[in-house]
PDB file of C-alpha atoms in Angstrom:
ATOM      1  CA  ALA H  20      -8.206  14.037   9.199  1.00 80.00           C
ATOM      2  CA  GLN H  21      -8.599  11.038   6.481  1.00 89.00           C
ATOM      3  CA  SER H  22      -7.160   7.791   8.288  1.00 93.00           C
ATOM      4  CA  VAL H  23      -7.428   3.974   8.851  1.00 96.00           C
ATOM      5  CA  SER H  24      -7.386   2.456  12.006  1.00 96.00           C
ATOM      6  CA  GLN H  25      -6.157  -1.726  12.155  1.00 96.00           C
ATOM      7  CA  HIS H  26      -7.072  -2.199  16.024  1.00 88.00           C
ATOM      8  CA  ASN H  27      -5.072  -5.411  15.904  1.00 88.00           C
ATOM      9  CA  HIS H  28      -1.103  -4.778  15.292  1.00 92.00           C
ATOM     10  CA  HIS H  29      -0.465  -8.712  16.079  1.00 96.00           C
ATOM     11  CA  VAL H  30      -2.924 -12.040  15.664  1.00 97.00           C
ATOM     12  CA  ILE H  31      -1.717 -15.206  16.499  1.00 97.00           C
ATOM     13  CA  LEU H  32      -3.728 -17.818  16.119  1.00 97.00           C
ATOM     14  CA  SER H  33      -3.965 -21.885  15.422  1.00 97.00           C
ATOM     15  CA  GLU H  34      -4.750 -23.382  12.354  1.00 97.00           C
ATOM     16  CA  ALA H  35      -8.440 -23.905  11.309  1.00 96.00           C
ATOM     17  CA  ALA H  36      -9.172 -20.942  13.632  1.00 97.00           C
ATOM     18  CA  SER H  37     -11.590 -18.169  12.782  1.00 97.00           C
ATOM     19  CA  LEU H  38     -10.330 -14.904  11.803  1.00 97.00           C
ATOM     20  CA  GLU H  39     -11.776 -10.971  11.964  1.00 97.00           C
ATOM     21  CA  LEU H  40      -9.641  -8.004  11.961  1.00 97.00           C
ATOM     22  CA  GLY H  41     -10.403  -4.797  12.623  1.00 96.00           C
ATOM     23  CA  CYS H  42     -10.422  -2.134   9.946  1.00 97.00           C
ATOM     24  CA  ASN H  43     -12.476   1.864  10.432  1.00 97.00           C
ATOM     25  CA  TYR H  44     -11.958   4.556   8.096  1.00 96.00           C
ATOM     26  CA  SER H  45     -12.225   8.035   9.004  1.00 94.00           C
ATOM     27  CA  TYR H  46     -13.421  10.071   5.807  1.00 92.00           C
ATOM     28  CA  GLY H  47     -16.169  12.551   4.894  1.00 87.00           C
ATOM     29  CA  GLY H  48     -17.175  11.003   1.493  1.00 88.00           C
ATOM     30  CA  THR H  49     -18.099   7.755  -0.902  1.00 89.00           C
ATOM     31  CA  VAL H  50     -14.770   5.494  -0.724  1.00 90.00           C
ATOM     32  CA  ASN H  51     -13.505   2.575  -2.420  1.00 92.00           C
ATOM     33  CA  LEU H  52     -12.395  -0.263   0.433  1.00 94.00           C
ATOM     34  CA  PHE H  53      -9.210  -2.607  -0.063  1.00 95.00           C
ATOM     35  CA  TRP H  54      -7.811  -5.227   1.752  1.00 97.00           C
ATOM     36  CA  TYR H  55      -3.736  -5.871   0.633  1.00 97.00           C
ATOM     37  CA  VAL H  56      -1.855  -8.729   1.978  1.00 97.00           C
ATOM     38  CA  GLN H  57       1.758  -8.931   2.136  1.00 96.00           C
ATOM     39  CA  TYR H  58       3.145 -12.705   2.329  1.00 96.00           C
ATOM     40  CA  PRO H  59       7.051 -13.105   3.786  1.00 93.00           C
ATOM     41  CA  GLY H  60       9.203 -12.142   0.966  1.00 90.00           C
ATOM     42  CA  GLN H  61       6.680 -10.820  -1.196  1.00 92.00           C
ATOM     43  CA  HIS H  62       4.780  -7.770  -2.871  1.00 92.00           C
ATOM     44  CA  LEU H  63       1.597  -6.125  -1.548  1.00 95.00           C
ATOM     45  CA  GLN H  64      -1.220  -8.064  -3.381  1.00 94.00           C
ATOM     46  CA  LEU H  65      -4.747  -7.331  -3.502  1.00 94.00           C
ATOM     47  CA  LEU H  66      -7.008  -9.463  -1.348  1.00 96.00           C
ATOM     48  CA  LEU H  67     -10.745  -8.393  -2.114  1.00 95.00           C
ATOM     49  CA  LYS H  68     -12.081  -4.377  -2.977  1.00 94.00           C
ATOM     50  CA  TYR H  69     -15.622  -3.135  -2.287  1.00 93.00           C
ATOM     51  CA  PHE H  70     -16.698  -0.005  -4.669  1.00 89.00           C
ATOM     52  CA  SER H  71     -20.554  -0.344  -4.313  1.00 88.00           C
ATOM     53  CA  GLY H  72     -23.450  -2.460  -3.998  1.00 91.00           C
ATOM     54  CA  ASP H  73     -23.246  -5.929  -2.142  1.00 94.00           C
ATOM     55  CA  PRO H  74     -21.648  -4.778   1.199  1.00 95.00           C
ATOM     56  CA  LEU H  75     -20.384  -8.297   1.723  1.00 97.00           C
ATOM     57  CA  VAL H  76     -17.327  -8.866  -0.438  1.00 96.00           C
ATOM     58  CA  LYS H  77     -15.667 -11.876  -1.209  1.00 96.00           C
ATOM     59  CA  GLY H  78     -11.981 -12.321  -2.306  1.00 94.00           C
ATOM     60  CA  ILE H  79      -9.416 -14.652  -2.750  1.00 93.00           C
ATOM     61  CA  LYS H  80      -7.744 -17.538  -0.897  1.00 94.00           C
ATOM     62  CA  GLY H  81     -11.449 -17.811   1.321  1.00 96.00           C
ATOM     63  CA  PHE H  82     -11.402 -14.481   2.542  1.00 97.00           C
ATOM     64  CA  GLU H  83     -14.206 -11.952   2.629  1.00 97.00           C
ATOM     65  CA  ALA H  84     -15.021  -8.550   4.304  1.00 98.00           C
ATOM     66  CA  GLU H  85     -18.379  -6.780   4.854  1.00 97.00           C
ATOM     67  CA  PHE H  86     -18.749  -2.750   4.810  1.00 96.00           C
ATOM     68  CA  ILE H  87     -20.683  -1.368   6.963  1.00 96.00           C
ATOM     69  CA  LYS H  88     -21.460   2.210   6.172  1.00 93.00           C
ATOM     70  CA  SER H  89     -23.142   3.344   9.700  1.00 94.00           C
ATOM     71  CA  LYS H  90     -19.945   1.720  11.493  1.00 95.00           C
ATOM     72  CA  PHE H  91     -17.489   3.278   8.897  1.00 95.00           C
ATOM     73  CA  SER H  92     -15.894  -0.404   8.737  1.00 96.00           C
ATOM     74  CA  PHE H  93     -14.733  -2.622   6.652  1.00 97.00           C
ATOM     75  CA  ASN H  94     -13.547  -5.982   8.614  1.00 97.00           C
ATOM     76  CA  LEU H  95     -11.715  -8.734   6.904  1.00 97.00           C
ATOM     77  CA  ARG H  96     -13.222 -12.515   8.179  1.00 97.00           C
ATOM     78  CA  LYS H  97     -11.938 -16.020   7.161  1.00 98.00           C
ATOM     79  CA  PRO H  98     -13.884 -18.926   8.504  1.00 97.00           C
ATOM     80  CA  SER H  99     -10.589 -21.436   8.942  1.00 97.00           C
ATOM     81  CA  VAL H 100      -7.046 -19.933   9.059  1.00 97.00           C
ATOM     82  CA  GLN H 101      -4.111 -21.798   7.277  1.00 97.00           C
ATOM     83  CA  TRP H 102      -0.210 -21.583   8.426  1.00 96.00           C
ATOM     84  CA  SER H 103       0.135 -20.008   4.737  1.00 96.00           C
ATOM     85  CA  ASP H 104      -2.281 -17.059   5.626  1.00 97.00           C
ATOM     86  CA  THR H 105       0.700 -15.812   7.864  1.00 97.00           C
ATOM     87  CA  ALA H 106       1.274 -12.533   6.570  1.00 97.00           C
ATOM     88  CA  GLU H 107       0.453  -9.104   7.151  1.00 97.00           C
ATOM     89  CA  TYR H 108      -2.923  -7.362   6.087  1.00 98.00           C
ATOM     90  CA  PHE H 109      -3.403  -3.914   5.385  1.00 97.00           C
ATOM     91  CA  CYS H 110      -6.765  -1.886   4.998  1.00 97.00           C
ATOM     92  CA  ALA H 111      -6.789   0.888   2.448  1.00 96.00           C
ATOM     93  CA  PHE H 112      -9.570   3.400   1.256  1.00 94.00           C
ATOM     94  CA  ALA H 113      -9.714   5.631  -1.512  1.00 92.00           C
ATOM     95  CA  GLY H 114     -12.010   8.823  -1.461  1.00 88.00           C
ATOM     96  CA  SER H 115     -14.081   8.544  -4.408  1.00 80.00           C
ATOM     97  CA  GLY H 116     -12.730  10.182  -7.444  1.00 78.00           C
ATOM     98  CA  THR H 117      -9.163  10.304  -5.911  1.00 83.00           C
ATOM     99  CA  TYR H 118      -6.649   7.566  -6.370  1.00 88.00           C
ATOM    100  CA  LYS H 119      -4.014   8.180  -3.446  1.00 90.00           C
ATOM    101  CA  TYR H 120      -5.123   5.150  -0.803  1.00 94.00           C
ATOM    102  CA  ILE H 121      -4.715   5.916   2.997  1.00 95.00           C
ATOM    103  CA  PHE H 122      -3.603   2.622   4.740  1.00 96.00           C
ATOM    104  CA  GLY H 123      -3.859   1.499   7.949  1.00 96.00           C
ATOM    105  CA  THR H 124      -0.729   0.114  10.495  1.00 96.00           C
ATOM    106  CA  GLY H 125      -0.907  -3.217   9.253  1.00 96.00           C
ATOM    107  CA  THR H 126      -2.129  -6.082  11.374  1.00 97.00           C
ATOM    108  CA  ARG H 127       1.011  -9.008  11.462  1.00 97.00           C
ATOM    109  CA  LEU H 128      -0.763 -12.895  11.281  1.00 97.00           C
ATOM    110  CA  LYS H 129       1.045 -15.671  12.547  1.00 97.00           C
ATOM    111  CA  VAL H 130      -0.728 -18.777  12.416  1.00 97.00           C
ATOM    112  CA  LEU H 131       0.509 -21.771  14.264  1.00 96.00           C
ATOM    113  CA  ALA H 132       0.410 -24.829  12.512  1.00 90.00           C
TER     114      ALA H 132
ATOM    115  CA  GLU P 258       3.430  -9.930 -17.788  1.00 65.00           C
ATOM    116  CA  ALA P 259       6.085  -8.796 -15.800  1.00 82.00           C
ATOM    117  CA  GLY P 260       5.270  -7.214 -12.384  1.00 93.00           C
ATOM    118  CA  VAL P 261       6.128  -3.498 -10.779  1.00 96.00           C
ATOM    119  CA  THR P 262       9.933  -3.726 -10.254  1.00 96.00           C
ATOM    120  CA  GLN P 263      12.046  -1.593  -7.877  1.00 97.00           C
ATOM    121  CA  PHE P 264      16.153  -1.129  -7.985  1.00 97.00           C
ATOM    122  CA  PRO P 265      17.478  -1.334  -5.614  1.00 97.00           C
ATOM    123  CA  SER P 266      16.124  -3.790  -3.258  1.00 96.00           C
ATOM    124  CA  HIS P 267      18.294  -1.992  -0.019  1.00 97.00           C
ATOM    125  CA  SER P 268      20.148   0.894   0.116  1.00 97.00           C
ATOM    126  CA  VAL P 269      22.106   1.963   3.009  1.00 97.00           C
ATOM    127  CA  ILE P 270      23.705   5.486   2.936  1.00 97.00           C
ATOM    128  CA  GLU P 271      25.005   8.009   5.304  1.00 97.00           C
ATOM    129  CA  LYS P 272      23.018  10.981   6.606  1.00 97.00           C
ATOM    130  CA  GLY P 273      23.454  14.131   3.880  1.00 97.00           C
ATOM    131  CA  GLN P 274      24.236  11.652   1.149  1.00 97.00           C
ATOM    132  CA  THR P 275      22.036  11.524  -2.289  1.00 97.00           C
ATOM    133  CA  VAL P 276      20.056   8.316  -3.184  1.00 98.00           C
ATOM    134  CA  THR P 277      17.694   7.634  -5.976  1.00 98.00           C
ATOM    135  CA  LEU P 278      15.122   4.726  -6.368  1.00 98.00           C
ATOM    136  CA  ARG P 279      14.159   3.774  -9.530  1.00 98.00           C
ATOM    137  CA  CYS P 280      10.258   2.000 -10.570  1.00 98.00           C
ATOM    138  CA  ASP P 281       9.544   0.330 -13.765  1.00 97.00           C
ATOM    139  CA  PRO P 282       5.721  -0.172 -13.642  1.00 96.00           C
ATOM    140  CA  ILE P 283       3.766  -2.745 -15.229  1.00 94.00           C
ATOM    141  CA  SER P 284       4.261  -2.152 -19.181  1.00 92.00           C
ATOM    142  CA  GLY P 285       1.244  -0.316 -20.274  1.00 90.00           C
ATOM    143  CA  HIS P 286       0.081   1.514 -16.788  1.00 92.00           C
ATOM    144  CA  ASP P 287      -0.035   5.029 -17.494  1.00 92.00           C
ATOM    145  CA  ASN P 288      -0.476   5.508 -13.635  1.00 93.00           C
ATOM    146  CA  LEU P 289       2.382   5.096 -11.357  1.00 95.00           C
ATOM    147  CA  TYR P 290       2.554   5.657  -7.207  1.00 96.00           C
ATOM    148  CA  TRP P 291       5.274   6.261  -4.775  1.00 98.00           C
ATOM    149  CA  TYR P 292       4.201   5.301  -1.065  1.00 98.00           C
ATOM    150  CA  ARG P 293       6.507   5.062   2.056  1.00 98.00           C
ATOM    151  CA  ARG P 294       6.194   3.467   4.921  1.00 97.00           C
ATOM    152  CA  VAL P 295       8.599   4.056   7.868  1.00 95.00           C
ATOM    153  CA  MET P 296       8.873   1.369  10.348  1.00 87.00           C
ATOM    154  CA  GLY P 297       6.040   0.522  12.439  1.00 82.00           C
ATOM    155  CA  LYS P 298       3.599   2.932  10.865  1.00 91.00           C
ATOM    156  CA  GLU P 299       1.180   3.109   8.019  1.00 94.00           C
ATOM    157  CA  ILE P 300       2.087   3.257   4.104  1.00 96.00           C
ATOM    158  CA  LYS P 301       1.828   6.474   3.002  1.00 96.00           C
ATOM    159  CA  PHE P 302       1.119   8.342  -0.349  1.00 96.00           C
ATOM    160  CA  LEU P 303       3.845  10.133  -1.611  1.00 97.00           C
ATOM    161  CA  LEU P 304       2.655  11.236  -5.186  1.00 95.00           C
ATOM    162  CA  HIS P 305       0.956  10.349  -8.566  1.00 95.00           C
ATOM    163  CA  PHE P 306       2.147  10.458 -11.733  1.00 94.00           C
ATOM    164  CA  VAL P 307      -0.318   9.902 -15.281  1.00 92.00           C
ATOM    165  CA  LYS P 308       1.699   9.225 -17.823  1.00 93.00           C
ATOM    166  CA  GLU P 309       4.930  12.035 -17.156  1.00 94.00           C
ATOM    167  CA  SER P 310       2.666  14.556 -15.432  1.00 94.00           C
ATOM    168  CA  LYS P 311       2.661  14.731 -11.712  1.00 94.00           C
ATOM    169  CA  GLN P 312      -1.088  14.518 -10.418  1.00 92.00           C
ATOM    170  CA  ASP P 313      -0.946  14.752  -6.857  1.00 92.00           C
ATOM    171  CA  GLU P 314       2.186  15.013  -4.988  1.00 94.00           C
ATOM    172  CA  SER P 315       0.543  16.207  -1.802  1.00 93.00           C
ATOM    173  CA  GLY P 316       2.406  13.780   0.234  1.00 94.00           C
ATOM    174  CA  MET P 317       6.191  14.416  -0.303  1.00 95.00           C
ATOM    175  CA  PRO P 318       7.374  15.185   2.470  1.00 93.00           C
ATOM    176  CA  ASN P 319       9.790  18.355   1.775  1.00 92.00           C
ATOM    177  CA  ASN P 320      11.623  19.568  -1.162  1.00 93.00           C
ATOM    178  CA  ARG P 321      14.477  17.272  -0.693  1.00 96.00           C
ATOM    179  CA  PHE P 322      12.315  14.711  -2.728  1.00 97.00           C
ATOM    180  CA  LEU P 323      12.228  15.144  -6.213  1.00 97.00           C
ATOM    181  CA  ALA P 324      10.296  12.370  -8.586  1.00 97.00           C
ATOM    182  CA  GLU P 325      10.440  12.087 -12.058  1.00 97.00           C
ATOM    183  CA  ARG P 326       8.891   9.994 -14.575  1.00 96.00           C
ATOM    184  CA  THR P 327      10.706  11.168 -17.847  1.00 86.00           C
ATOM    185  CA  GLY P 328       8.551   9.642 -21.044  1.00 87.00           C
ATOM    186  CA  GLY P 329       5.898   8.577 -18.748  1.00 84.00           C
ATOM    187  CA  THR P 330       7.605   5.152 -18.608  1.00 92.00           C
ATOM    188  CA  TYR P 331       9.806   4.145 -15.705  1.00 96.00           C
ATOM    189  CA  SER P 332      10.191   6.826 -12.594  1.00 98.00           C
ATOM    190  CA  THR P 333      12.764   7.901 -10.410  1.00 98.00           C
ATOM    191  CA  LEU P 334      12.585   9.172  -6.787  1.00 98.00           C
ATOM    192  CA  LYS P 335      15.742  11.021  -5.306  1.00 98.00           C
ATOM    193  CA  VAL P 336      16.440  12.476  -1.709  1.00 97.00           C
ATOM    194  CA  GLN P 337      19.023  14.939  -1.643  1.00 96.00           C
ATOM    195  CA  PRO P 338      20.066  15.358   1.227  1.00 96.00           C
ATOM    196  CA  ALA P 339      19.059  11.863   2.783  1.00 96.00           C
ATOM    197  CA  GLU P 340      18.099  12.596   6.664  1.00 96.00           C
ATOM    198  CA  LEU P 341      17.953   9.696   9.198  1.00 96.00           C
ATOM    199  CA  GLU P 342      13.866  10.139   8.927  1.00 95.00           C
ATOM    200  CA  ASP P 343      13.725   9.199   5.292  1.00 97.00           C
ATOM    201  CA  SER P 344      14.854   5.372   6.450  1.00 97.00           C
ATOM    202  CA  GLY P 345      11.787   3.534   5.511  1.00 97.00           C
ATOM    203  CA  VAL P 346      10.283   1.093   2.749  1.00 97.00           C
ATOM    204  CA  TYR P 347       9.425   3.223  -0.775  1.00 98.00           C
ATOM    205  CA  PHE P 348       7.236   1.186  -2.243  1.00 97.00           C
ATOM    206  CA  CYS P 349       6.047   1.995  -6.021  1.00 97.00           C
ATOM    207  CA  ALA P 350       2.710   0.932  -7.790  1.00 96.00           C
ATOM    208  CA  SER P 351       0.915   1.469 -10.810  1.00 95.00           C
ATOM    209  CA  SER P 352      -2.515   0.634 -12.496  1.00 93.00           C
ATOM    210  CA  PRO P 353      -3.835   0.908 -15.590  1.00 89.00           C
ATOM    211  CA  THR P 354      -5.379   3.829 -17.369  1.00 81.00           C
ATOM    212  CA  GLY P 355      -9.265   4.236 -17.099  1.00 72.00           C
ATOM    213  CA  THR P 356      -9.646   2.160 -14.128  1.00 68.00           C
ATOM    214  CA  GLY P 357     -10.347   5.367 -12.267  1.00 64.00           C
ATOM    215  CA  ALA P 358      -9.755   5.092  -8.450  1.00 62.00           C
ATOM    216  CA  TRP P 359     -11.509   2.055  -7.893  1.00 66.00           C
ATOM    217  CA  GLY P 360      -8.824  -0.123  -9.845  1.00 76.00           C
ATOM    218  CA  GLU P 361      -6.122  -1.999  -8.055  1.00 86.00           C
ATOM    219  CA  GLN P 362      -2.729  -0.953  -7.749  1.00 93.00           C
ATOM    220  CA  PHE P 363       0.250  -3.419  -8.405  1.00 94.00           C
ATOM    221  CA  PHE P 364       2.697  -2.948  -5.808  1.00 96.00           C
ATOM    222  CA  GLY P 365       6.756  -3.605  -6.558  1.00 96.00           C
ATOM    223  CA  PRO P 366       8.390  -5.517  -3.910  1.00 95.00           C
ATOM    224  CA  GLY P 367      10.001  -2.059  -2.244  1.00 96.00           C
ATOM    225  CA  THR P 368      13.145  -0.351  -1.869  1.00 97.00           C
ATOM    226  CA  ARG P 369      14.502  -0.771   2.065  1.00 97.00           C
ATOM    227  CA  LEU P 370      16.317   2.719   2.723  1.00 97.00           C
ATOM    228  CA  THR P 371      18.431   2.903   5.734  1.00 97.00           C
ATOM    229  CA  VAL P 372      20.156   6.452   6.512  1.00 97.00           C
ATOM    230  CA  LEU P 373      22.651   6.333   9.290  1.00 96.00           C
TER     231      LEU P 373
END
């Protein structure tokens, strides 16, 4: 079955702490991978995406993610979080040649000032 | 450039009633998608339009749901009759033509539907 597992449902960090959110996908082919973020009261917006090439992808606001094909993982990282990173983060993939996104359940991050 | 808009932002209806949700994609985007998030669960794909044609409706839960995209512009999603399990947030997204499956989908703010 096609699915995404986000291991942490709620994460609380202090400002300046490092962040790593886990994401594993289940799919029997090539994938395009995404991290989306939803800030309070705002739309879902794209943080970063991976299609091919360098497995370490850099996104907006200092976020990066690493695609490890052998582990079916696409973990999101940020070396030092800010209060403004408080949001819900969604990992998703689309099978190559398909348009529909398969999302994980999301991780709510709260950063304490 | 205006983003994806959805109307209404909230809707509260009784079980058995009908509700119609509307999505206006970004101008010029031929691809339009509907997704739904039931509370606490993942965001699930419902269907994909290319212009006015349904490209993939594999995620539509049952025949109480009807999506249309007349003229290839805005889209509506009708639920008739609504059931309790239809409660959730309905998201619409759009993407430009030619970007393929690797293109970013731009999401609207969602419509929160509550069925009592």
